[in-house]
Tab-separated table of C-alpha atoms and ligand atoms in Angstrom:
chain	number	residue	atom	x	y	z
A	1183	UNK	CA	18.302	-43.206	-23.509
A	1184	UNK	CA	15.059	-42.081	-21.850
A	1185	UNK	CA	17.046	-39.787	-19.520
A	1186	UNK	CA	18.643	-38.085	-22.541
A	1187	UNK	CA	15.281	-37.545	-24.233
A	1188	UNK	CA	13.746	-36.338	-20.977
A	1189	UNK	CA	16.533	-33.742	-20.626
A	1190	UNK	CA	15.955	-32.457	-24.172
A	1191	UNK	CA	12.217	-32.079	-23.556
A	1192	UNK	CA	12.943	-30.251	-20.312
A	1193	UNK	CA	15.149	-27.746	-22.144
A	1194	UNK	CA	12.686	-27.256	-25.021
A	1195	UNK	CA	9.355	-27.108	-23.222
A	1196	UNK	CA	9.668	-23.959	-21.162
A	1197	UNK	CA	6.766	-21.704	-20.111
A	1198	UNK	CA	6.749	-18.436	-22.055
A	1199	UNK	CA	9.087	-19.753	-24.751
A	1200	UNK	CA	8.691	-21.389	-28.141
A	1201	UNK	CA	10.610	-22.749	-31.107
A	1202	UNK	CA	11.926	-20.764	-34.058
A	1203	UNK	CA	11.823	-22.523	-37.426
A	1204	UNK	CA	14.907	-21.254	-39.286
A	1205	UNK	CA	15.163	-24.331	-41.486
A	1206	UNK	CA	14.354	-22.770	-44.845
A	1207	UNK	CA	16.099	-24.832	-47.512
A	1208	UNK	CA	18.197	-23.017	-50.128
A	1209	UNK	CA	15.188	-22.447	-52.406
A	1210	UNK	CA	12.879	-21.189	-49.661
A	1211	UNK	CA	15.607	-18.966	-48.182
A	1212	UNK	CA	15.978	-17.567	-51.698
A	1213	UNK	CA	12.299	-16.594	-51.769
A	1214	UNK	CA	12.624	-14.840	-48.390
A	1215	UNK	CA	15.758	-12.980	-49.536
A	1216	UNK	CA	14.160	-12.083	-52.871
A	1217	UNK	CA	11.290	-10.449	-50.955
A	1218	UNK	CA	13.823	-7.875	-49.648
A	1219	UNK	CA	15.812	-7.632	-52.890
A	1220	UNK	CA	18.791	-9.661	-51.682
A	1221	UNK	CA	20.654	-12.232	-53.779
A	1222	UNK	CA	20.474	-15.863	-52.620
A	1223	UNK	CA	24.170	-16.571	-51.987
A	1224	UNK	CA	25.560	-18.773	-49.218
A	1225	UNK	CA	27.077	-15.688	-47.544
A	1226	UNK	CA	23.762	-13.806	-47.567
A	1227	UNK	CA	21.979	-16.842	-46.113
A	1228	UNK	CA	24.641	-16.861	-43.359
A	1229	UNK	CA	24.096	-13.148	-42.726
A	1230	UNK	CA	20.333	-13.711	-42.614
A	1231	UNK	CA	20.767	-16.429	-39.956
A	1232	UNK	CA	23.277	-14.223	-38.122
A	1233	UNK	CA	20.752	-11.387	-37.984
A	1234	UNK	CA	18.083	-13.608	-36.421
A	1235	UNK	CA	20.095	-15.993	-34.226
A	1236	UNK	CA	22.296	-13.370	-32.551
A	1237	UNK	CA	19.469	-11.009	-31.600
A	1238	UNK	CA	19.945	-9.761	-28.022
A	1239	UNK	CA	17.665	-11.581	-25.540
A	1240	UNK	CA	17.082	-14.395	-28.064
A	1241	UNK	CA	17.228	-17.102	-25.380
A	1242	UNK	CA	14.643	-15.326	-23.278
A	1243	UNK	CA	11.858	-16.296	-25.698
A	1244	UNK	CA	13.240	-19.077	-27.899
A	1245	UNK	CA	13.898	-22.498	-26.362
A	1246	UNK	CA	14.835	-24.284	-29.594
A	1247	UNK	CA	15.740	-23.517	-33.216
A	1248	UNK	CA	15.184	-25.790	-36.186
A	1249	UNK	CA	18.181	-25.272	-38.462
A	1250	UNK	CA	18.867	-26.202	-42.080
A	1251	UNK	CA	21.899	-28.439	-42.684
A	1252	UNK	CA	24.250	-25.757	-44.039
A	1253	UNK	CA	23.641	-23.516	-40.992
A	1254	UNK	CA	25.114	-26.175	-38.677
A	1255	UNK	CA	28.491	-25.498	-40.270
A	1256	UNK	CA	28.145	-21.716	-40.586
A	1257	UNK	CA	29.589	-19.194	-38.156
A	1258	UNK	CA	28.069	-16.040	-36.737
A	1259	UNK	CA	29.891	-12.715	-37.275
A	1260	UNK	CA	31.605	-13.402	-33.927
A	1261	UNK	CA	33.293	-16.472	-35.439
A	1262	UNK	CA	31.279	-18.913	-33.292
A	1263	UNK	CA	29.442	-21.790	-34.958
A	1264	UNK	CA	25.669	-21.222	-34.885
A	1265	UNK	CA	24.876	-24.342	-32.778
A	1266	UNK	CA	27.329	-22.987	-30.148
A	1267	UNK	CA	25.812	-19.491	-30.358
A	1268	UNK	CA	22.473	-21.068	-29.468
A	1269	UNK	CA	23.834	-23.260	-26.686
A	1270	UNK	CA	25.432	-20.200	-25.055
A	1271	UNK	CA	22.031	-18.534	-24.658
A	1272	UNK	CA	20.327	-21.710	-23.432
A	1273	UNK	CA	18.560	-22.509	-26.718
A	1274	UNK	CA	18.535	-26.072	-28.062
A	1275	UNK	CA	19.789	-26.521	-31.660
A	1276	UNK	CA	17.730	-28.833	-33.869
A	1277	UNK	CA	17.786	-29.859	-37.516
A	1278	UNK	CA	15.322	-30.434	-40.342
A	1279	UNK	CA	15.980	-33.974	-41.550
A	1280	UNK	CA	13.439	-34.440	-44.301
A	1281	UNK	CA	14.660	-33.983	-47.849
A	1282	UNK	CA	11.702	-32.215	-49.376
A	1283	UNK	CA	8.554	-33.262	-51.175
A	1284	UNK	CA	7.777	-35.521	-54.091
A	1285	UNK	CA	4.562	-35.529	-56.128
A	1286	UNK	CA	3.024	-39.001	-56.193
A	1287	UNK	CA	-0.409	-38.973	-57.776
A	1288	UNK	CA	-2.647	-37.333	-60.363
A	1289	UNK	CA	-4.154	-35.127	-57.638
A	1290	UNK	CA	-0.700	-33.607	-57.260
A	1291	UNK	CA	-0.443	-34.810	-53.670
A	1292	UNK	CA	3.023	-35.080	-52.172
A	1293	UNK	CA	4.960	-37.355	-49.853
A	1294	UNK	CA	8.122	-36.434	-47.984
A	1295	UNK	CA	11.546	-37.791	-48.929
A	1296	UNK	CA	14.383	-38.610	-46.555
A	1297	UNK	CA	13.957	-41.987	-44.857
A	1298	UNK	CA	16.803	-43.514	-46.855
A	1299	UNK	CA	20.100	-43.099	-45.007
A	1300	UNK	CA	18.347	-41.236	-42.171
A	1301	UNK	CA	20.204	-43.115	-39.401
A	1302	UNK	CA	23.626	-42.100	-40.758
A	1303	UNK	CA	22.580	-38.484	-41.149
A	1304	UNK	CA	21.218	-38.414	-37.597
A	1305	UNK	CA	24.579	-39.571	-36.216
A	1306	UNK	CA	26.328	-36.852	-38.249
A	1307	UNK	CA	23.939	-34.115	-37.049
A	1308	UNK	CA	24.249	-35.238	-33.440
A	1309	UNK	CA	28.011	-34.656	-33.597
A	1310	UNK	CA	27.379	-31.030	-34.578
A	1311	UNK	CA	25.263	-30.469	-31.467
A	1312	UNK	CA	21.713	-30.999	-32.804
A	1313	UNK	CA	19.455	-32.496	-30.113
A	1314	UNK	CA	16.119	-32.557	-31.902
A	1315	UNK	CA	14.849	-32.964	-35.456
A	1316	UNK	CA	11.945	-32.036	-37.681
A	1317	UNK	CA	10.100	-33.762	-40.537
A	1318	UNK	CA	7.262	-32.092	-42.449
A	1319	UNK	CA	4.426	-33.766	-44.345
A	1320	UNK	CA	1.945	-31.668	-46.355
A	1321	UNK	CA	-1.721	-32.110	-47.221
A	1322	UNK	CA	-3.863	-30.074	-49.591
A	1323	UNK	CA	-7.584	-29.453	-49.168
A	1324	UNK	CA	-9.832	-29.868	-52.219
A	1325	UNK	CA	-12.927	-31.879	-53.180
A	1326	UNK	CA	-10.787	-35.020	-53.427
A	1327	UNK	CA	-7.875	-34.306	-51.066
A	1328	UNK	CA	-6.307	-35.115	-48.703
A	1329	UNK	CA	-6.788	-38.647	-49.994
A	1330	UNK	CA	-6.839	-41.648	-47.659
A	1331	UNK	CA	-3.778	-42.955	-49.501
A	1332	UNK	CA	-1.708	-39.837	-48.706
A	1333	UNK	CA	-2.953	-39.605	-45.132
A	1334	UNK	CA	-1.862	-43.199	-44.554
A	1335	UNK	CA	1.492	-42.952	-46.294
A	1336	UNK	CA	2.509	-39.667	-44.622
A	1337	UNK	CA	1.478	-40.970	-41.200
A	1338	UNK	CA	3.526	-44.140	-41.673
A	1339	UNK	CA	6.594	-42.151	-42.805
A	1340	UNK	CA	6.294	-39.640	-39.942
A	1341	UNK	CA	6.144	-42.540	-37.492
A	1342	UNK	CA	9.172	-44.337	-39.014
A	1343	UNK	CA	11.107	-41.072	-38.880
A	1344	UNK	CA	10.121	-40.387	-35.248
A	1345	UNK	CA	11.040	-43.910	-34.182
A	1346	UNK	CA	14.479	-43.688	-35.776
A	1347	UNK	CA	15.163	-40.252	-34.248
A	1348	UNK	CA	14.358	-41.460	-30.730
A	1349	UNK	CA	16.541	-44.532	-31.250
A	1350	UNK	CA	19.390	-42.131	-32.030
A	1351	UNK	CA	18.815	-40.168	-28.822
A	1352	UNK	CA	17.071	-37.107	-30.227
A	1353	UNK	CA	13.568	-35.685	-29.877
A	1354	UNK	CA	11.453	-35.743	-33.068
A	1355	UNK	CA	9.174	-32.886	-34.060
A	1356	UNK	CA	6.362	-34.370	-36.115
A	1357	UNK	CA	4.941	-31.782	-38.532
A	1358	UNK	CA	1.782	-32.635	-40.462
A	1359	UNK	CA	0.849	-29.417	-42.274
A	1360	UNK	CA	-2.626	-29.061	-43.742
A	1361	UNK	CA	-1.966	-26.220	-46.168
A	1362	UNK	CA	-3.842	-22.938	-45.812
A	1363	UNK	CA	-3.810	-22.334	-49.616
A	1364	UNK	CA	-7.211	-22.360	-51.279
A	1365	UNK	CA	-10.805	-21.279	-50.857
A	1366	UNK	CA	-11.848	-24.059	-48.458
A	1367	UNK	CA	-13.994	-23.453	-45.399
A	1368	UNK	CA	-12.948	-23.936	-41.786
A	1369	UNK	CA	-15.303	-26.967	-41.741
A	1370	UNK	CA	-13.271	-28.630	-44.472
A	1371	UNK	CA	-10.063	-27.814	-42.618
A	1372	UNK	CA	-11.451	-29.251	-39.383
A	1373	UNK	CA	-12.414	-32.486	-41.116
A	1374	UNK	CA	-9.078	-32.848	-42.902
A	1375	UNK	CA	-6.996	-31.971	-39.812
A	1376	UNK	CA	-8.930	-34.458	-37.647
A	1377	UNK	CA	-8.343	-37.283	-40.133
A	1378	UNK	CA	-4.675	-36.415	-40.546
A	1379	UNK	CA	-3.943	-36.187	-36.814
A	1380	UNK	CA	-5.843	-39.356	-36.039
A	1381	UNK	CA	-3.810	-41.250	-38.626
A	1382	UNK	CA	-0.535	-39.749	-37.369
A	1383	UNK	CA	-1.148	-40.798	-33.748
A	1384	UNK	CA	-2.336	-44.273	-34.814
A	1385	UNK	CA	0.898	-44.696	-36.762
A	1386	UNK	CA	3.087	-43.347	-33.924
A	1387	UNK	CA	1.442	-45.829	-31.592
A	1388	UNK	CA	1.958	-48.684	-34.047
A	1389	UNK	CA	5.689	-47.866	-34.284
A	1390	UNK	CA	5.952	-47.619	-30.465
A	1391	UNK	CA	7.149	-44.024	-30.633
A	1392	UNK	CA	7.406	-42.615	-27.112
A	1393	UNK	CA	4.902	-39.770	-27.128
A	1394	UNK	CA	6.299	-38.241	-23.949
A	1395	UNK	CA	9.496	-37.488	-25.919
A	1396	UNK	CA	7.797	-36.234	-29.092
A	1397	UNK	CA	6.672	-32.730	-30.094
A	1398	UNK	CA	3.780	-32.092	-32.491
A	1399	UNK	CA	3.997	-29.179	-34.936
A	1400	UNK	CA	0.550	-28.898	-36.494
A	1401	UNK	CA	-1.243	-26.312	-38.576
A	1402	UNK	CA	-4.213	-24.534	-37.019
A	1403	UNK	CA	-7.826	-25.267	-37.973
A	1404	UNK	CA	-8.442	-22.207	-40.120
A	1405	UNK	CA	-10.273	-21.065	-43.266
A	1406	UNK	CA	-8.449	-21.214	-46.601
A	1407	UNK	CA	-6.385	-18.121	-47.382
A	1408	UNK	CA	-8.673	-17.217	-50.309
A	1409	UNK	CA	-11.949	-18.206	-48.616
A	1410	UNK	CA	-14.732	-15.654	-48.435
A	1411	UNK	CA	-15.799	-14.740	-44.880
A	1412	UNK	CA	-12.900	-16.484	-43.180
A	1413	UNK	CA	-13.443	-17.582	-39.572
A	1414	UNK	CA	-12.483	-15.142	-36.813
A	1415	UNK	CA	-9.836	-15.487	-34.109
A	1416	UNK	CA	-12.140	-17.096	-31.501
A	1417	UNK	CA	-13.467	-19.689	-33.900
A	1418	UNK	CA	-9.992	-20.659	-35.112
A	1419	UNK	CA	-8.817	-21.081	-31.518
A	1420	UNK	CA	-11.891	-23.067	-30.426
A	1421	UNK	CA	-11.938	-25.389	-33.427
A	1422	UNK	CA	-8.193	-25.982	-33.240
A	1423	UNK	CA	-8.293	-26.940	-29.567
A	1424	UNK	CA	-11.398	-29.080	-30.134
A	1425	UNK	CA	-9.627	-31.100	-32.826
A	1426	UNK	CA	-6.430	-31.395	-30.795
A	1427	UNK	CA	-8.285	-32.581	-27.698
A	1428	UNK	CA	-10.023	-35.240	-29.770
A	1429	UNK	CA	-6.865	-36.548	-31.428
A	1430	UNK	CA	-3.709	-35.776	-29.417
A	1431	UNK	CA	-2.916	-37.976	-26.393
A	1432	UNK	CA	-2.214	-36.230	-23.102
A	1433	UNK	CA	1.256	-37.823	-22.752
A	1434	UNK	CA	2.551	-35.556	-25.512
A	1435	UNK	CA	4.435	-32.735	-23.746
A	1436	UNK	CA	4.166	-29.915	-26.269
A	1437	UNK	CA	2.282	-28.706	-29.310
A	1438	UNK	CA	4.139	-26.010	-31.258
A	1439	UNK	CA	2.170	-24.560	-34.159
A	1440	UNK	CA	3.486	-23.580	-37.571
A	1441	UNK	CA	2.192	-20.275	-38.931
A	1442	UNK	CA	1.650	-21.542	-42.470
A	1443	UNK	CA	1.081	-18.207	-44.237
A	1444	UNK	CA	-0.858	-16.388	-41.515
A	1445	UNK	CA	0.291	-12.831	-40.883
A	1446	UNK	CA	2.521	-12.422	-37.820
A	1447	UNK	CA	-0.331	-10.664	-35.976
A	1448	UNK	CA	-2.859	-13.406	-36.819
A	1449	UNK	CA	-0.520	-16.191	-35.706
A	1450	UNK	CA	0.070	-14.459	-32.356
A	1451	UNK	CA	-3.624	-13.666	-31.797
A	1452	UNK	CA	-4.717	-17.242	-32.553
A	1453	UNK	CA	-2.175	-18.734	-30.147
A	1454	UNK	CA	-3.146	-16.245	-27.451
A	1455	UNK	CA	-6.842	-17.026	-27.832
A	1456	UNK	CA	-6.231	-20.741	-27.369
A	1457	UNK	CA	-4.872	-19.963	-23.915
A	1458	UNK	CA	-8.115	-18.292	-22.944
A	1459	UNK	CA	-10.020	-21.544	-23.342
A	1460	UNK	CA	-9.142	-22.967	-19.963
A	1461	UNK	CA	-6.428	-25.382	-18.970
A	1462	UNK	CA	-4.878	-27.380	-21.800
A	1463	UNK	CA	-3.478	-30.911	-21.400
A	1464	UNK	CA	-0.188	-30.085	-23.164
A	1465	UNK	CA	2.081	-27.043	-23.357
A	1466	UNK	CA	0.814	-25.079	-26.375
A	1467	UNK	CA	3.283	-22.774	-28.077
A	1468	UNK	CA	4.766	-21.740	-31.436
A	1469	UNK	CA	7.285	-23.042	-33.948
A	1470	UNK	CA	6.865	-20.243	-36.471
A	1471	UNK	CA	9.170	-19.372	-39.340
A	1472	UNK	CA	7.511	-16.595	-41.351
A	1473	UNK	CA	5.372	-15.212	-38.511
A	1474	UNK	CA	8.504	-14.647	-36.401
A	1475	UNK	CA	10.943	-13.552	-39.102
A	1476	UNK	CA	8.978	-11.470	-41.609
A	1477	UNK	CA	9.102	-8.091	-39.804
A	1478	UNK	CA	12.828	-8.565	-39.112
A	1479	UNK	CA	13.565	-9.380	-42.749
A	1480	UNK	CA	11.702	-6.271	-43.897
A	1481	UNK	CA	13.625	-4.088	-41.455
A	1482	UNK	CA	16.984	-5.674	-42.361
A	1483	UNK	CA	16.991	-5.572	-46.193
A	1484	UNK	CA	20.406	-7.269	-46.133
A	1485	UNK	CA	22.153	-4.134	-44.823
A	1486	UNK	CA	24.572	-4.036	-41.878
A	1487	UNK	CA	23.309	-0.614	-40.786
A	1488	UNK	CA	19.817	-2.119	-40.294
A	1489	UNK	CA	20.991	-5.026	-38.130
A	1490	UNK	CA	19.985	-3.570	-34.764
A	1491	UNK	CA	16.523	-2.490	-35.985
A	1492	UNK	CA	15.938	-5.901	-37.569
A	1493	UNK	CA	16.938	-7.749	-34.410
A	1494	UNK	CA	14.640	-5.499	-32.414
A	1495	UNK	CA	11.769	-6.398	-34.772
A	1496	UNK	CA	12.505	-10.101	-34.340
A	1497	UNK	CA	12.606	-9.864	-30.560
A	1498	UNK	CA	9.379	-7.881	-30.500
A	1499	UNK	CA	7.583	-10.762	-32.310
A	1500	UNK	CA	9.264	-13.387	-30.137
A	1501	UNK	CA	8.231	-11.492	-26.997
A	1502	UNK	CA	4.619	-11.099	-28.149
A	1503	UNK	CA	4.408	-14.794	-28.972
A	1504	UNK	CA	5.931	-15.598	-25.592
A	1505	UNK	CA	3.113	-13.593	-24.015
A	1506	UNK	CA	0.600	-15.409	-26.253
A	1507	UNK	CA	1.734	-18.758	-24.810
A	1508	UNK	CA	0.380	-17.434	-21.504
A	1509	UNK	CA	-2.751	-15.729	-22.895
A	1510	UNK	CA	-1.222	-12.357	-21.974
A	1511	UNK	CA	-1.030	-10.771	-25.442
A	1512	UNK	CA	-3.374	-8.067	-26.659
A	1513	UNK	CA	-3.651	-6.315	-30.017
A	1514	UNK	CA	-2.735	-2.925	-28.585
A	1515	UNK	CA	0.774	-4.245	-27.886
A	1516	UNK	CA	1.386	-4.204	-31.665
B	1121	LIG	C1	5.500	-24.895	-42.862
B	1121	LIG	O1	6.800	-24.450	-42.748
B	1121	LIG	C2	7.414	-24.565	-41.474
B	1121	LIG	C3	6.908	-23.526	-40.531
B	1121	LIG	O2	7.081	-22.272	-41.102
B	1121	LIG	P1	5.886	-21.219	-41.138
B	1121	LIG	O3	5.652	-20.839	-39.689
B	1121	LIG	O4	6.424	-20.087	-41.955
B	1121	LIG	O5	4.708	-21.892	-41.754
B	1121	LIG	C4	8.933	-24.426	-41.655
B	1121	LIG	O6	9.621	-25.055	-40.613
B	1121	LIG	C5	9.352	-24.975	-42.976
B	1121	LIG	O7	9.435	-26.344	-42.869
B	1121	LIG	C6	10.631	-24.270	-43.350
B	1121	LIG	O8	10.371	-22.927	-43.620
B	1121	LIG	C7	11.386	-24.921	-44.497
B	1121	LIG	O9	10.641	-25.038	-45.626
B	1121	LIG	P2	11.295	-25.779	-46.911
B	1121	LIG	O10	10.185	-25.776	-47.906
B	1121	LIG	O11	12.448	-24.946	-47.329
B	1121	LIG	O12	11.702	-27.140	-46.476
């Protein structure tokens, strides 16, 4: 089994490349489509995926794609199933396996659903070509959150999920997202992210999850979206790497950030800046959804005649983020 997992990591962790998160569930895809005035039908979600996943040169920058369940069974305009479209360009298909969030306490904190029946679903997904998976836990920052209770529960669930995925011969992406929403300071975010990551790695260790075959998808250490005097690019990069160095073991092969509501330009600049801080113990890259897809969606507007322009916009962002993984991006490339 280790050889299988090793091969998946080798295909996913590639210098200059990153992961695309295209795993928006039906509701989230609906929000993205609504932002360009397009109705949320199954066919329009297929066309949206087709626009992104068949962009020319896709495999040059994207080593893996996190898909949503229905996309595994959808076909591109060419008639080829999306997992096969990806395989053809050397990109690894993956699948989101959590089943969304559930509010559990009076602070409105949430845990992630999906452990029940996970093993059976993993076997089903594997048959469709998926070789890695993703599970997202979320944490809010306020005076009283994230609570110790939620940090503990989410860490335990992430670890159980990761263990099961490796037992089924796939690589787990572990995604603890400290939400950017709110007026909190970067100090508060640093404190919360440190606690969350520490708990996650303690739990992974307790479950004997093999870290060398696991990918971390964290949020950056950043000021709240509505904070006054938000921290600048350098500070975000420095604080993020400081927290990661203190909490993430060196055996982990790759850290692929989520963008979490940052603008596409911010997400690229932050990643780039991290690579100016000297050698890092892991590969550090992206697993963005919005920060990679937003400009393409805007250019597309659901219209066939805009397909080429939209794909060009997607590839431009993918290329810039590829450069950022090597510290070779600069603002004047925008
Ligand atoms: C945090 O969301 C993940 C990364 O996306 P961003 O880079 O836009 O922050 C993403 O993979 C997320 O899990 C999917 O968009 C699916 O979200 P839902 O809420 O539909 O499960």
